[in-house]
Amino acid sequence: MGGSPSKLPIEAKVGRPPISEANLLLCLLFYPFFLIEQLYLTWPIGNSSCTLYQYGAWVIAGALCNTHALIALNRLWAVYFPDSYRRKHKKKLAFCECLGMWIYLHVGCLPGIILDHLWYRPPVEIKGCNFVTDAPASWLWTVQLVYFDFPILLVLGVYPLVCWKVIKRVGLAVNPINNGHSGAPAPHVSGLPAGFNAAQSFNEHQIIRPTHGTCLSCKRRAADRGVPVLTAMSTLLLVVYFPDQLAYTLQMMFDVNMDDIIPVVSKLYLLSTILDPVMLVLTVKRFIYA
């Protein structure tokens, strides 16, 4: 991939590594177990595999939501404070942001998974594996709101702010194509007698004409490339992520019966593994020509 690291787009520096990692880990640690859960009434592959299933459901799935929020915050920084962003946002900072996000997810999500594994989980051979966990409700509510719902709302809130700023920046730029002038006299094209033109010879030397003429072109400055990226990302969150998280939030926090809805939104959520990388590739020009 060409270009220096400092000139790579935000999605390349911040979004691509964690999104790629999270989608790969989901394929390994979540979807196989999800299929087993759909096929069997109980859990036939042991207690430890149930813990891995929960790890994928909370930590890995949380990485996807929080990566989108991280991209949105960096886009907000780049649009509102472009000089600061260009000076400070280097490859090292992008790496630290990604590493910090993974640490943040493990600090918040692992306690509930460990508690469920050690104390709260009923025998999986009888009750099956509940990837939502049977950990205390206070932990469930906190993690669901902070690690899943808030990042989605953050992206949807940042989007209009970025669009508004970019619209303000768009303007007309007037670019002269050629400003060169020549002092050569204009050619004699008059049909008047030569004597009359001779009388005007002094004035001929005062004529200054452009060599090619002056041509003005008006062009509208291109909108920030981040707007299409953020638009695609916000649409993806609304269509794929938001229904799934809303259903689980209503069920966990308000005890709303979502038994008929959750199978549908869960299958829709499975599309994130395909749509996330496709969205990233199609909206980042450098990836297309890599």
XYZ file of C-alpha atoms in Angstrom:
290
model
C 0.000 0.000 0.000
C 1.461 3.303 -1.060
C 1.774 6.456 0.992
C 3.362 7.266 4.282
C 1.639 6.179 7.508
C 0.890 9.769 8.466
C -1.080 10.278 5.235
C -3.171 7.157 5.483
C -6.902 7.765 5.995
C -8.416 7.499 9.458
C -10.147 4.229 8.613
C -6.833 2.679 7.536
C -4.922 3.749 10.648
C -7.616 3.231 13.277
C -10.369 1.050 11.832
C -8.795 -1.641 9.713
C -6.697 -3.534 12.326
C -9.357 -3.940 15.074
C -12.225 -4.519 12.629
C -10.225 -7.199 10.809
C -9.125 -8.825 14.062
C -12.602 -8.727 15.602
C -14.306 -10.194 12.540
C -11.734 -12.983 12.318
C -12.124 -13.788 16.025
C -15.921 -13.727 15.711
C -15.668 -16.328 12.964
C -13.524 -18.496 15.251
C -14.979 -17.910 18.723
C -18.608 -16.916 18.236
C -20.316 -18.123 15.066
C -19.398 -21.845 15.386
C -20.790 -21.849 18.940
C -23.821 -19.853 17.804
C -24.624 -22.578 15.255
C -24.241 -25.286 17.909
C -26.626 -23.397 20.185
C -29.188 -23.220 17.374
C -28.876 -26.936 16.603
C -28.999 -28.402 20.131
C -31.286 -27.834 23.096
C -28.420 -28.435 25.524
C -24.690 -27.706 25.270
C -22.829 -30.861 24.193
C -19.243 -29.557 24.065
C -18.422 -28.689 27.666
C -18.218 -25.792 30.092
C -14.983 -24.224 28.828
C -16.336 -23.837 25.304
C -19.335 -21.998 26.779
C -16.908 -19.523 28.357
C -15.244 -18.990 24.963
C -18.685 -18.416 23.465
C -19.403 -15.738 26.066
C -15.985 -14.165 25.468
C -16.807 -13.846 21.778
C -20.263 -12.444 22.504
C -19.022 -9.742 24.898
C -15.386 -8.872 24.222
C -15.110 -9.546 20.480
C -18.549 -8.231 19.547
C -17.893 -5.228 21.787
C -14.712 -4.537 19.824
C -16.755 -4.015 16.667
C -19.079 -1.471 18.285
C -16.232 0.400 19.955
C -14.076 0.448 16.807
C -16.863 2.248 14.976
C -17.023 4.759 17.823
C -13.237 5.188 17.708
C -13.331 5.925 13.967
C -16.145 8.440 14.493
C -14.253 10.271 17.265
C -11.109 10.468 15.145
C -13.138 11.775 12.217
C -14.649 14.421 14.500
C -11.147 15.403 15.633
C -9.878 15.583 12.044
C -12.777 17.736 10.849
C -12.960 20.204 13.739
C -9.236 20.417 14.586
C -7.395 19.469 11.369
C -4.049 21.036 12.322
C -3.975 19.266 15.676
C -4.959 15.987 14.035
C -2.231 16.226 11.384
C 0.412 17.016 14.000
C -0.499 14.459 16.635
C -2.262 11.531 14.999
C 0.575 9.291 13.862
C 0.869 5.547 13.515
C 2.009 5.189 17.126
C -1.061 6.995 18.467
C -3.356 4.861 16.296
C -1.714 1.727 17.718
C -2.154 3.028 21.281
C -5.836 3.770 20.615
C -6.440 0.229 19.363
C -4.501 -1.336 22.234
C -6.307 0.847 24.769
C -9.667 -0.199 23.337
C -8.856 -3.915 23.775
C -7.682 -3.337 27.360
C -10.819 -1.293 28.080
C -13.024 -4.123 26.763
C -11.284 -6.804 28.812
C -11.423 -4.736 32.003
C -15.177 -4.265 31.676
C -16.314 -7.561 30.171
C -14.118 -10.233 31.740
C -15.393 -9.900 35.352
C -18.931 -10.930 34.432
C -17.733 -13.829 32.283
C -15.468 -15.082 35.090
C -18.248 -14.748 37.678
C -20.614 -16.673 35.437
C -18.028 -19.409 34.855
C -17.195 -19.826 38.550
C -20.510 -19.301 40.370
C -23.616 -18.369 38.403
C -23.729 -20.736 35.432
C -26.072 -23.750 35.755
C -24.881 -27.081 34.303
C -24.604 -26.602 30.545
C -25.456 -30.265 29.944
C -28.931 -29.534 31.338
C -29.641 -25.842 30.813
C -27.454 -25.169 27.792
C -25.054 -22.250 27.363
C -26.417 -18.749 27.830
C -23.966 -16.473 26.018
C -25.595 -13.454 27.667
C -24.352 -15.004 30.962
C -26.171 -15.420 34.271
C -23.918 -12.865 35.967
C -25.448 -10.181 38.247
C -27.905 -7.864 36.527
C -25.954 -4.762 37.578
C -22.959 -5.966 35.548
C -25.124 -6.897 32.569
C -26.828 -3.522 32.461
C -23.617 -1.548 32.874
C -21.695 -3.404 30.178
C -24.614 -3.389 27.757
C -25.106 0.365 28.099
C -21.453 1.444 28.207
C -19.816 -1.014 25.807
C -22.586 -1.571 23.258
C -25.360 1.022 23.329
C -23.249 4.116 23.998
C -20.776 3.540 21.099
C -23.661 3.171 18.644
C -25.344 6.346 19.912
C -21.975 8.118 19.775
C -21.513 7.323 16.078
C -25.056 8.426 15.265
C -24.496 11.653 17.232
C -21.137 12.440 15.619
C -22.466 12.009 12.073
C -24.593 15.207 11.880
C -21.807 17.225 13.550
C -19.268 16.121 10.934
C -21.709 16.737 8.070
C -22.519 20.223 9.366
C -18.846 21.146 9.615
C -18.054 19.823 6.141
C -21.007 21.668 4.605
C -19.704 24.890 6.157
C -16.280 24.237 4.643
C -17.575 23.683 1.128
C -17.197 26.818 -1.009
C -16.436 28.142 -4.445
C -12.809 28.444 -5.477
C -12.032 30.676 -8.452
C -8.885 29.565 -10.255
C -7.464 31.622 -13.142
C -6.073 29.281 -15.797
C -3.654 31.783 -17.325
C -2.718 35.221 -16.043
C 0.148 35.830 -18.492
C 0.127 39.020 -20.588
C 2.129 40.134 -23.582
C 3.166 43.598 -24.542
C 3.288 42.783 -28.264
C 1.187 45.080 -30.398
C -2.078 43.817 -31.769
C -1.990 42.867 -35.434
C -3.219 45.351 -38.036
C -6.726 44.295 -38.965
C -8.199 47.682 -39.806
C -9.540 48.437 -43.272
C -8.608 52.127 -42.934
C -5.891 53.682 -45.076
C -2.309 53.008 -44.137
C -1.642 56.648 -43.433
C -4.352 56.749 -40.841
C -2.945 53.687 -39.114
C 0.501 55.238 -39.160
C -0.908 58.172 -37.281
C -2.113 55.772 -34.669
C 1.208 53.865 -34.455
C 2.041 55.421 -31.111
C -1.134 54.001 -29.626
C -0.397 50.530 -30.990
C 2.614 50.203 -28.703
C 0.419 50.957 -25.727
C -1.871 48.004 -26.380
C -1.328 45.135 -23.953
C -3.215 41.956 -24.685
C -3.240 38.551 -22.987
C -1.243 35.816 -24.719
C -3.960 33.190 -24.350
C -6.712 35.152 -22.695
C -7.833 34.863 -19.089
C -10.186 32.008 -18.389
C -11.865 31.652 -15.010
C -13.084 28.303 -13.796
C -15.328 27.942 -10.799
C -15.296 24.651 -9.043
C -16.904 23.515 -5.839
C -14.389 22.299 -3.341
C -14.775 18.568 -2.774
C -16.475 17.559 0.439
C -14.428 15.816 3.068
C -13.794 12.210 2.082
C -14.738 11.176 5.582
C -18.425 11.975 5.028
C -19.099 9.001 2.701
C -17.188 6.761 5.112
C -19.152 8.002 8.110
C -22.416 7.770 6.145
C -21.744 4.132 5.273
C -20.698 3.398 8.841
C -23.794 5.062 10.339
C -26.083 3.229 7.913
C -24.429 -0.072 8.790
C -24.917 0.591 12.500
C -28.580 1.498 12.021
C -29.379 -1.546 9.890
C -27.197 -4.276 11.422
C -26.044 -3.322 14.932
C -28.802 -1.111 16.326
C -31.760 -3.583 16.108
C -29.729 -6.343 17.778
C -28.508 -4.180 20.654
C -31.918 -2.575 21.148
C -33.578 -5.992 21.453
C -31.073 -7.208 24.057
C -31.241 -3.935 25.992
C -35.039 -4.085 26.208
C -34.934 -7.716 27.270
C -32.179 -7.289 29.881
C -33.144 -3.988 31.448
C -36.921 -3.824 31.048
C -37.803 -7.528 30.907
C -39.564 -7.091 27.556
C -40.370 -10.371 25.823
C -38.205 -10.336 22.677
C -38.235 -14.084 21.993
C -39.708 -13.626 18.517
C -37.491 -10.662 17.628
C -34.063 -11.778 18.849
C -33.640 -14.688 16.366
C -34.308 -12.280 13.486
C -32.005 -9.469 14.634
C -29.298 -11.969 15.601
C -29.224 -13.349 12.073
C -29.128 -9.794 10.738
C -26.189 -9.104 13.038
C -24.310 -11.988 11.405
C -24.031 -9.814 8.287
C -21.627 -7.505 10.115
C -18.770 -9.925 9.437
C -19.312 -9.431 5.704
C -20.476 -5.822 5.591
C -17.821 -4.334 7.892
C -14.825 -5.245 5.680
C -16.750 -4.479 2.470
C -17.753 -1.044 3.768
C -14.178 -0.312 4.797
C -12.720 -1.344 1.420
C -15.270 0.470 -0.736
C -15.095 3.754 1.166
C -11.328 4.059 1.502
C -9.836 4.869 -1.878
C -6.334 3.724 -0.997
C -7.609 0.227 -0.253
C -9.171 -0.035 -3.708
C -5.854 0.667 -5.419
C -3.680 -1.218 -2.902
